[in-house]
CSV table of C-alpha atoms (C1' of nucleotides) in Angstrom, one decimal:
chain,number,residue,atom,x,y,z
A,1,MET,CA,151.4,89.1,120.3
A,2,LEU,CA,149.9,88.6,117.1
A,3,VAL,CA,146.7,86.6,116.8
A,4,ASP,CA,146.0,85.5,113.3
A,5,MET,CA,143.0,83.7,112.2
A,6,ASP,CA,143.6,80.5,110.1
A,7,ALA,CA,142.0,80.6,106.6
A,8,TYR,CA,139.4,83.2,108.2
A,9,PHE,CA,136.6,83.6,105.8
A,10,ALA,CA,136.7,79.9,105.0
A,11,SER,CA,136.9,78.8,108.4
A,12,VAL,CA,133.8,81.0,109.2
A,13,GLU,CA,131.9,79.4,106.2
A,14,GLN,CA,132.8,75.9,107.3
A,15,ARG,CA,131.7,76.7,110.8
A,16,CYS,CA,128.2,78.0,109.6
A,17,ASN,CA,127.8,75.1,107.2
A,18,PRO,CA,129.1,71.7,108.6
A,19,ALA,CA,128.5,70.2,105.2
A,20,LEU,CA,131.6,72.3,104.1
A,21,CYS,CA,133.7,70.9,106.9
A,22,GLY,CA,136.9,69.1,105.9
A,23,LYS,CA,136.2,70.1,102.3
A,24,PRO,CA,138.3,72.1,99.8
A,25,ILE,CA,136.4,75.5,99.6
A,26,ALA,CA,137.2,78.8,98.3
A,27,VAL,CA,135.6,82.1,99.4
A,28,ILE,CA,135.1,84.4,96.4
A,29,GLY,CA,133.7,88.1,96.2
A,30,SER,CA,131.0,87.5,93.4
A,31,ASP,CA,130.1,85.3,90.8
A,32,LYS,CA,131.8,86.9,87.8
A,33,ARG,CA,135.5,88.3,87.3
A,34,THR,CA,136.6,87.4,90.7
A,35,VAL,CA,139.3,85.6,92.4
A,36,VAL,CA,139.8,83.5,95.6
A,37,THR,CA,139.8,85.7,98.7
A,38,THR,CA,140.4,82.8,101.2
A,39,CYS,CA,140.5,79.2,100.7
A,40,SER,CA,140.4,76.4,103.4
A,41,TYR,CA,143.6,74.4,104.1
A,42,GLU,CA,142.0,71.3,102.3
A,43,ALA,CA,142.0,73.5,99.2
A,44,ARG,CA,145.5,74.7,99.9
A,45,ALA,CA,146.7,71.2,99.9
A,46,TYR,CA,145.9,71.3,96.1
A,47,GLY,CA,147.7,74.6,95.8
A,48,VAL,CA,144.8,76.8,95.6
A,49,LYS,CA,146.0,80.3,96.7
A,50,THR,CA,144.4,83.8,97.6
A,51,GLY,CA,144.4,85.8,94.5
A,52,MET,CA,143.7,83.1,92.0
A,53,ASN,CA,141.0,83.3,89.6
A,54,VAL,CA,138.4,80.6,89.7
A,55,TYR,CA,139.3,78.8,86.6
A,56,GLU,CA,143.0,78.4,87.7
A,57,ALA,CA,141.8,77.3,91.1
A,58,LYS,CA,139.3,74.8,89.7
A,59,LYS,CA,142.1,73.3,87.4
A,60,LEU,CA,144.2,72.7,90.3
A,61,CYS,CA,141.3,71.4,92.5
A,62,PRO,CA,138.5,70.0,90.5
A,63,GLY,CA,136.4,69.3,93.6
A,64,LEU,CA,136.8,72.7,94.9
A,65,ILE,CA,133.5,74.3,96.4
A,66,PHE,CA,132.9,78.0,95.8
A,67,VAL,CA,131.4,80.1,98.5
A,68,THR,CA,130.3,83.8,98.0
A,69,GLY,CA,131.6,85.7,100.9
A,70,ASN,CA,129.4,87.1,103.4
A,71,ASN,CA,130.6,90.4,104.7
A,72,ARG,CA,128.3,90.4,107.8
A,73,LYS,CA,129.5,87.1,109.5
A,74,TYR,CA,133.2,88.1,109.3
A,75,ALA,CA,132.7,91.5,110.5
A,76,TYR,CA,130.5,90.3,113.4
A,77,THR,CA,133.0,87.8,114.4
A,78,CYS,CA,135.8,90.1,114.2
A,79,ALA,CA,134.3,92.5,116.5
A,80,GLU,CA,133.4,89.6,119.1
A,81,LEU,CA,136.9,88.4,119.0
A,82,ALA,CA,138.2,91.8,119.9
A,83,LYS,CA,136.0,91.5,122.9
A,84,THR,CA,138.0,88.5,123.9
A,85,TYR,CA,141.3,89.9,123.5
A,86,ALA,CA,140.5,93.0,125.7
A,87,VAL,CA,140.2,90.3,128.6
A,88,TYR,CA,143.8,89.5,128.1
A,89,ALA,CA,145.6,92.7,127.0
A,90,ASP,CA,145.3,96.4,127.7
A,91,LYS,CA,146.2,97.3,124.2
A,92,VAL,CA,144.5,95.8,121.2
A,93,GLU,CA,145.3,96.9,117.6
A,94,VAL,CA,142.9,95.3,115.1
A,95,TYR,CA,145.1,95.3,112.3
A,96,SER,CA,142.9,93.8,109.7
A,97,ILE,CA,139.8,91.7,109.7
A,98,ASP,CA,141.8,88.5,110.6
A,99,GLU,CA,144.9,89.8,112.5
A,100,SER,CA,145.3,91.7,115.8
A,101,PHE,CA,148.1,92.8,117.9
A,102,LEU,CA,147.8,92.6,121.5
A,103,ASP,CA,150.3,94.4,123.8
A,104,VAL,CA,150.6,91.7,126.7
A,105,THR,CA,153.8,93.2,128.1
A,106,ASP,CA,152.0,94.2,131.3
A,107,THR,CA,149.3,91.5,131.5
A,108,HIS,CA,151.0,88.1,130.5
A,109,HIS,CA,152.3,87.4,134.0
A,110,LEU,CA,148.7,87.6,135.3
A,111,PHE,CA,148.0,84.4,133.1
A,112,GLY,CA,151.2,82.5,133.7
A,113,GLY,CA,153.7,83.9,131.3
A,114,PRO,CA,153.7,84.5,127.4
A,115,ILE,CA,153.0,80.9,126.5
A,116,ALA,CA,150.4,80.1,128.9
A,117,ILE,CA,148.3,83.4,127.9
A,118,GLY,CA,148.6,82.4,124.2
A,119,ASN,CA,147.5,79.1,124.9
A,120,ASP,CA,144.5,80.6,126.9
A,121,ILE,CA,143.5,82.8,124.0
A,122,LYS,CA,143.6,80.0,121.5
A,123,LYS,CA,141.5,77.8,123.5
A,124,GLU,CA,139.0,80.5,124.4
A,125,ILE,CA,138.6,81.2,120.5
A,126,LYS,CA,138.2,77.6,119.8
A,127,ARG,CA,135.5,77.3,122.5
A,128,LEU,CA,133.7,80.4,121.7
A,129,PHE,CA,133.9,80.4,118.1
A,130,GLY,CA,135.1,77.1,116.9
A,131,LEU,CA,138.0,78.6,115.0
A,132,ASN,CA,141.6,77.9,114.9
A,133,VAL,CA,144.3,80.7,115.1
A,134,THR,CA,148.0,81.1,115.1
A,135,ILE,CA,149.6,83.0,117.6
A,136,GLY,CA,153.2,84.6,117.4
A,137,ILE,CA,154.9,86.3,120.5
A,138,SER,CA,157.9,88.0,120.5
A,139,TYR,CA,159.7,91.3,121.7
A,140,ASN,CA,158.3,93.3,118.8
A,141,LYS,CA,155.5,93.5,116.1
A,142,LEU,CA,157.9,92.5,113.2
A,143,MET,CA,159.0,89.3,115.1
A,144,ALA,CA,155.7,88.6,116.5
A,145,LYS,CA,154.3,88.6,112.9
A,146,LEU,CA,157.2,86.4,111.7
A,147,ALA,CA,156.6,83.9,114.6
A,148,SER,CA,152.8,83.4,113.7
A,149,ASP,CA,153.7,83.2,110.0
A,150,LEU,CA,156.4,80.3,110.9
A,151,ALA,CA,153.9,78.7,113.0
A,152,LYS,CA,150.7,78.4,110.9
A,153,PRO,CA,148.4,76.7,110.7
A,154,ASP,CA,146.9,76.3,114.4
A,155,GLY,CA,150.3,77.1,115.9
A,156,LEU,CA,151.8,79.1,118.7
A,157,ARG,CA,155.2,80.2,118.5
A,158,LEU,CA,157.5,82.4,120.7
A,159,ILE,CA,160.6,83.9,119.4
A,160,GLY,CA,162.9,85.3,122.2
A,161,ARG,CA,165.6,87.9,121.7
A,162,GLU,CA,168.4,85.3,122.2
A,163,GLU,CA,166.7,83.0,119.5
A,164,ALA,CA,166.0,85.7,116.9
A,165,PRO,CA,169.4,85.9,115.3
A,166,LEU,CA,169.2,82.0,114.7
A,167,VAL,CA,165.8,82.4,113.2
A,168,LEU,CA,166.9,85.0,110.9
A,169,GLU,CA,170.2,84.1,109.6
A,170,ASP,CA,169.0,81.9,107.0
A,171,LEU,CA,165.5,83.1,106.5
A,172,PRO,CA,164.8,84.4,103.0
A,173,ALA,CA,164.3,88.3,103.2
A,174,GLY,CA,161.0,88.3,101.6
A,175,LYS,CA,159.5,86.3,104.6
A,176,LEU,CA,159.7,89.4,106.5
A,177,TRP,CA,156.5,91.7,107.0
A,178,GLY,CA,157.2,94.6,104.7
A,179,ILE,CA,159.5,93.2,102.3
A,180,GLY,CA,157.6,92.1,99.2
A,181,ARG,CA,158.4,90.9,95.7
A,182,GLY,CA,159.8,93.9,94.4
A,183,THR,CA,162.1,94.5,97.4
A,184,GLU,CA,163.1,90.9,97.7
A,185,SER,CA,164.3,90.8,94.1
A,186,ARG,CA,166.2,94.0,94.2
A,187,LEU,CA,168.1,92.9,97.4
A,188,ARG,CA,168.7,89.6,95.5
A,189,LEU,CA,170.4,91.7,92.8
A,190,MET,CA,172.7,93.0,95.2
A,191,GLY,CA,173.5,89.6,96.6
A,192,ILE,CA,171.1,89.9,99.7
A,193,ASN,CA,169.0,86.8,99.9
A,194,THR,CA,168.6,86.1,103.8
A,195,CYS,CA,167.8,88.2,106.8
A,196,GLY,CA,171.2,87.4,108.1
A,197,GLU,CA,172.8,89.0,105.1
A,198,LEU,CA,170.5,92.0,105.2
A,199,GLY,CA,171.3,92.6,108.8
A,200,ARG,CA,174.9,92.8,107.8
A,201,ALA,CA,174.6,94.9,104.8
A,202,PRO,CA,176.3,98.2,105.1
A,203,VAL,CA,173.4,101.0,105.7
A,204,THR,CA,174.9,103.4,103.2
A,205,LEU,CA,174.5,101.0,100.5
A,206,LEU,CA,171.1,100.2,101.3
A,207,ARG,CA,170.2,103.8,101.7
A,208,ASN,CA,171.6,104.6,98.3
A,209,LYS,CA,169.6,101.9,96.8
A,210,PHE,CA,166.4,102.1,98.8
A,211,GLY,CA,166.1,105.8,100.0
A,212,ILE,CA,164.6,106.3,103.4
A,213,ILE,CA,163.7,102.8,104.0
A,214,GLY,CA,167.0,101.6,103.6
A,215,SER,CA,168.0,101.8,107.3
A,216,ARG,CA,164.7,100.4,108.3
A,217,LEU,CA,165.5,97.3,105.9
A,218,LYS,CA,168.8,96.8,107.8
A,219,ALA,CA,166.9,97.1,111.1
A,220,MET,CA,164.4,94.3,109.9
A,221,GLY,CA,167.2,92.0,108.8
A,222,LEU,CA,168.3,92.4,112.5
A,223,GLY,CA,165.0,91.8,113.8
A,224,LEU,CA,164.6,95.3,115.1
A,225,ASP,CA,161.3,97.1,114.9
A,226,ALA,CA,160.2,100.2,116.8
A,227,SER,CA,156.6,100.5,116.0
A,228,VAL,CA,154.2,100.1,118.9
A,229,VAL,CA,150.9,98.4,119.5
A,230,SER,CA,148.4,101.2,119.0
A,231,GLY,CA,145.4,101.1,121.3
A,232,GLU,CA,143.3,103.3,119.4
A,233,GLN,CA,142.4,103.4,115.7
A,234,ILE,CA,144.1,106.0,113.6
A,235,GLY,CA,141.8,108.1,111.4
A,236,ALA,CA,141.3,107.4,108.0
A,237,LYS,CA,143.4,109.2,105.2
A,238,SER,CA,141.1,108.2,102.2
A,239,VAL,CA,137.7,106.7,101.4
A,240,GLY,CA,137.4,104.6,98.2
A,241,HIS,CA,135.3,102.3,96.3
A,242,SER,CA,136.2,100.5,92.9
A,243,MET,CA,134.6,97.9,91.1
A,244,THR,CA,135.3,95.5,88.2
A,245,LEU,CA,132.3,95.5,86.1
A,246,PRO,CA,130.5,92.2,84.8
A,247,ARG,CA,131.5,93.1,81.5
A,248,ASP,CA,133.6,95.8,79.8
A,249,ILE,CA,132.0,99.1,79.1
A,250,TYR,CA,132.5,102.0,76.8
A,251,LYS,CA,129.2,104.1,76.5
A,252,ARG,CA,129.2,107.3,78.3
A,253,GLU,CA,125.8,106.4,80.0
A,254,GLU,CA,127.2,103.4,81.5
A,255,ILE,CA,130.2,104.9,82.8
A,256,GLU,CA,127.9,107.8,84.3
A,257,ALA,CA,125.9,105.3,86.0
A,258,CYS,CA,128.9,103.4,87.4
A,259,LEU,CA,130.5,106.6,88.7
A,260,MET,CA,127.2,107.9,90.2
A,261,ARG,CA,127.2,104.7,92.1
A,262,LEU,CA,130.5,104.8,93.2
A,263,SER,CA,130.2,108.5,94.0
A,264,GLU,CA,127.2,107.4,96.3
A,265,MET,CA,129.1,104.7,98.2
A,266,VAL,CA,132.2,106.9,98.8
A,267,GLY,CA,130.0,109.9,99.8
A,268,ARG,CA,127.6,107.8,102.0
A,269,ARG,CA,130.5,106.0,103.8
A,270,SER,CA,132.2,109.5,104.3
A,271,ARG,CA,128.9,111.2,105.7
A,272,LYS,CA,128.7,108.1,108.0
A,273,HIS,CA,131.9,108.7,109.5
A,274,SER,CA,131.8,112.6,109.5
A,275,LEU,CA,134.7,113.0,107.1
A,276,MET,CA,135.0,115.3,104.2
A,277,GLY,CA,137.9,115.3,101.5
A,278,ARG,CA,138.9,117.6,98.9
A,279,VAL,CA,140.9,115.3,96.5
A,280,ILE,CA,139.1,113.1,94.1
A,281,THR,CA,140.9,110.3,92.6
A,282,VAL,CA,139.4,108.3,89.7
A,283,VAL,CA,141.0,105.0,88.7
A,284,ILE,CA,140.4,103.3,85.3
A,285,ARG,CA,141.5,100.0,84.3
A,286,TYR,CA,141.1,99.1,80.4
A,287,LYS,CA,140.2,95.8,79.2
A,288,SER,CA,143.8,95.1,78.7
A,289,PHE,CA,144.3,95.6,82.2
A,290,LYS,CA,146.3,98.8,81.9
A,291,THR,CA,145.5,100.9,85.0
A,292,PHE,CA,146.1,104.4,85.7
A,293,THR,CA,144.8,107.2,88.0
A,294,ARG,CA,144.0,110.8,87.5
A,295,GLN,CA,143.2,113.1,90.5
A,296,LYS,CA,141.9,116.6,91.0
A,297,ARG,CA,141.9,118.8,94.1
A,298,MET,CA,139.0,120.9,94.9
A,299,LEU,CA,138.6,124.2,96.4
A,300,ASN,CA,136.2,123.0,99.1
A,301,PHE,CA,135.9,120.0,101.2
A,302,THR,CA,133.0,117.8,100.5
A,303,ASN,CA,131.3,114.5,101.0
A,304,ASP,CA,128.2,115.0,98.7
A,305,THR,CA,127.6,112.4,96.3
A,306,HIS,CA,127.0,114.9,93.5
A,307,ASP,CA,130.0,117.0,94.1
A,308,ILE,CA,132.1,113.9,94.0
A,309,TYR,CA,130.1,112.6,90.8
A,310,PHE,CA,130.7,115.6,88.9
A,311,ARG,CA,134.3,116.0,89.7
A,312,ALA,CA,134.8,112.3,88.6
A,313,MET,CA,133.0,113.0,85.3
A,314,GLU,CA,135.1,116.0,84.8
A,315,ILE,CA,138.2,113.9,85.2
A,316,ILE,CA,136.8,111.3,82.8
A,317,ASP,CA,135.6,113.9,80.2
A,318,SER,CA,139.3,115.3,80.1
A,319,GLU,CA,140.7,111.7,79.4
A,320,ARG,CA,140.5,110.2,75.9
A,321,LEU,CA,139.5,106.7,76.5
A,322,GLU,CA,141.4,104.4,74.4
A,323,GLU,CA,139.8,101.0,75.3
A,324,PRO,CA,136.6,99.5,76.9
A,325,VAL,CA,136.8,99.9,80.7
A,326,ARG,CA,137.1,97.0,82.9
A,327,LEU,CA,137.2,98.6,86.3
A,328,LEU,CA,136.3,102.1,87.7
A,329,GLY,CA,136.9,103.5,91.0
A,330,ILE,CA,136.8,106.8,93.1
A,331,SER,CA,138.4,107.6,96.1
A,332,LEU,CA,138.2,110.7,98.2
A,333,SER,CA,141.3,111.9,99.9
A,334,GLY,CA,142.6,115.0,101.8
A,335,ILE,CA,140.4,114.2,104.6
A,336,VAL,CA,139.2,116.4,107.2
A,337,GLU,CA,136.6,115.9,110.1
A,338,ASP,CA,133.0,117.2,109.1
A,339,CYS,CA,132.4,119.1,112.0
A,340,GLY,CA,128.7,119.4,110.8
A,341,GLN,CA,128.8,123.3,110.1
A,342,GLU,CA,125.8,124.5,108.2
A,343,PRO,CA,126.6,125.8,104.6
A,344,LEU,CA,126.1,129.6,104.1
A,345,PHE,CA,123.8,129.2,101.2
A,346,GLU,CA,120.1,128.0,100.9
A,347,GLU,CA,120.8,125.8,98.0
A,348,GLU,CA,123.6,124.0,99.9
A,349,ARG,CA,121.5,123.7,103.0
A,350,ARG,CA,118.7,122.2,101.1
A,351,ARG,CA,121.1,119.5,99.5
A,352,ARG,CA,122.5,118.6,102.9
A,353,LYS,CA,119.0,117.9,104.4
A,354,LEU,CA,118.3,115.8,101.4
A,355,LEU,CA,121.3,113.9,101.7
A,356,ARG,CA,120.7,113.4,105.3
A,357,ALA,CA,117.1,112.3,104.5
A,358,MET,CA,118.2,109.7,102.1
A,359,ASP,CA,121.0,108.3,104.1
A,360,ALA,CA,118.4,107.8,107.1
A,361,ILE,CA,116.1,106.0,104.7
A,362,ASN,CA,118.7,103.8,103.6
A,363,ASP,CA,120.1,103.1,107.0
A,364,ARG,CA,116.6,102.2,108.1
A,365,PHE,CA,115.2,100.1,105.1
A,366,GLY,CA,118.6,99.0,103.7
A,367,ASP,CA,120.8,100.2,100.9
A,368,GLY,CA,119.0,101.1,97.5
A,369,ALA,CA,115.8,101.6,99.4
A,370,ILE,CA,116.1,105.1,97.8
A,371,GLU,CA,118.6,106.1,95.0
A,372,TRP,CA,119.4,108.4,92.4
A,373,ALA,CA,117.3,108.5,89.3
A,374,ILE,CA,120.3,108.5,87.2
A,375,TYR,CA,120.9,104.7,88.2
A,376,LYS,CA,118.0,103.8,86.2
A,377,SER,CA,119.0,106.0,83.1
A,378,ALA,CA,121.3,103.4,81.7
A,379,GLU,CA,119.3,100.3,80.8
A,380,THR,CA,122.2,98.2,81.9
A,381,SER,CA,122.6,99.7,85.4
A,382,ALA,CA,121.2,96.8,87.1
A,383,SER,CA,123.9,94.4,85.7
A,384,LEU,CA,126.4,97.1,86.9
A,385,ARG,CA,125.1,97.1,90.4
A,386,PRO,CA,128.1,96.8,92.5
A,387,VAL,CA,128.0,93.8,95.0
A,388,PRO,CA,129.8,95.2,98.2
A,389,VAL,CA,132.5,92.8,99.2
A,390,ILE,CA,134.4,92.8,102.2
A,391,SER,CA,138.2,93.0,101.9
A,392,PRO,CA,140.7,91.5,104.2
A,393,ALA,CA,141.7,95.1,105.0
A,394,TRP,CA,138.6,95.7,106.7
A,395,ARG,CA,138.5,97.3,110.0
A,396,PRO,CA,135.7,97.0,112.6
A,397,GLY,CA,133.7,100.1,112.6
A,398,GLY,CA,135.3,101.0,109.5
A,399,VAL,CA,136.6,104.5,108.9
A,400,ARG,CA,137.1,106.2,112.3
A,401,LYS,CA,136.9,110.0,112.9
A,402,THR,CA,140.3,111.5,112.5
A,403,SER,CA,142.1,113.6,115.1
A,404,VAL,CA,143.2,116.3,113.1
B,1,DT,C1',138.2,81.1,81.0
B,2,DC,C1',142.3,85.2,82.8
B,3,DT,C1',143.7,88.3,86.4
B,4,DG,C1',139.1,91.5,93.5
B,5,DG,C1',139.0,95.6,96.6
B,6,DG,C1',140.4,98.7,100.4
B,7,DG,C1',144.1,100.8,102.1
B,8,DT,C1',149.1,103.4,103.5
B,9,DC,C1',153.4,105.3,102.3
B,10,DC,C1',157.2,106.8,99.4
B,11,DT,C1',159.3,109.0,95.1
B,12,DA,C1',160.0,111.9,91.4
B,13,DG,C1',158.9,115.4,88.3
B,14,DG,C1',157.0,119.9,87.2
B,15,DA,C1',154.8,124.2,88.4
B,16,DC,C1',155.1,127.9,91.1
B,17,DC,C1',156.9,131.5,94.3
B,18,DC,C1',160.5,134.3,96.5
C,1,DT,C1',176.2,134.6,75.5
C,2,DC,C1',173.7,132.3,79.6
C,3,DT,C1',170.8,131.8,83.0
C,4,DG,C1',171.2,130.3,91.5
C,5,DG,C1',169.1,128.4,95.2
C,6,DG,C1',165.5,127.3,98.4
C,7,DG,C1',161.0,126.0,99.3
C,8,DT,C1',155.8,124.2,98.7
C,9,DC,C1',152.1,122.1,96.4
C,10,DC,C1',150.4,119.0,93.1
C,11,DT,C1',149.9,114.8,90.4
C,12,DA,C1',151.0,110.0,88.8
C,13,DG,C1',152.7,105.8,89.7
C,14,DG,C1',154.4,102.0,92.4
C,15,DA,C1',155.5,99.1,96.6
C,16,DC,C1',153.4,96.9,100.0
C,17,DC,C1',149.8,95.1,103.1
C,18,DC,C1',145.6,92.2,104.3
DNA sequence: TCTGGGGTCCTAGGACCC
DNA sequence: TCTGGGGTCCTAGGACCC
């Protein structure tokens, strides 16, 4: 079963502020250079969609009300929702901040069957949170996801094994979870438009064109999916942050200040979750939107802000920047668990203590209560301060410990 | 007046080694 | 006058998801 919140961020905002109810609203990330994260169904009626920039959205819907997103509300609600799910299912996979898979294989009979359990959950979420959800139920995750997509908004749909071929026969392949624009257009070039056609396509043909995912594509066309609802969170493979700057920058000091802040965000989150990594990736987006990445593997694992920062600066310095920079990002991968071993050398031990002390201060008094002086070195740094924005890919508890 | 942010997985080419 | 085969690791880019 997939439980998918309807227009999640927008609905939460409407719920918190009754003046917004029944009106076209769009939740955005920040005030500048941003896009619509989620919009209410009232706004969708005008053609407003996720990912649109604010001008485009405003043009389609002049009365559109913009609301800056509030991470804490969505995260809190998501965690509360998970408690509700636990009443109904033994395995709950919080797939994203607004979608959860529930394995009700062994529990639905306790609640009167699949449809009844779905209706119970819908009613309970409405009662407790005042939010609408759409529920898709089927014999695997792929089809549950499809069922919910077809039933939106405020719907409930069950697709049984017998019904599946009928549903899939004329369904455009791109409606399936995992087939995006690129794959859909490549399939179309092969004369495959619907899931029915995809399911009948020779597997060798698909393998030749798509490699390893070829056989999976055919299976998807047939409505088959072997993935399971995982009860526990899987460890993170990377930790990263990026930011589109309020304006394009090109001075070294501005880039330094921005990378320092990103390094601190990445380092702090890694330390919080006891993770270390040894691959630093820097992403750069130019004014022209040309975007590229450069990465460097280090000899040692780290989650130290300064290690991350100096590596990132090395990468920047080895690159000849061709244009003003619109976005910078840093991500740490090659992740292992930080088992808290004390470093051998005094110097490193002192750095660790320093970072721990800074983290503790910021935990207690709020982010930015204590910060690195380099932030202040560029006179513009205040305007380059990243606005922490939650993304729909957020998961409760954020990064979990890795099992390896 | 343009075009967010955080992830995962796969591919392909090249360096390097035996 | 011509140069094999097998493997791993690293890097960059792209597809896809929410």
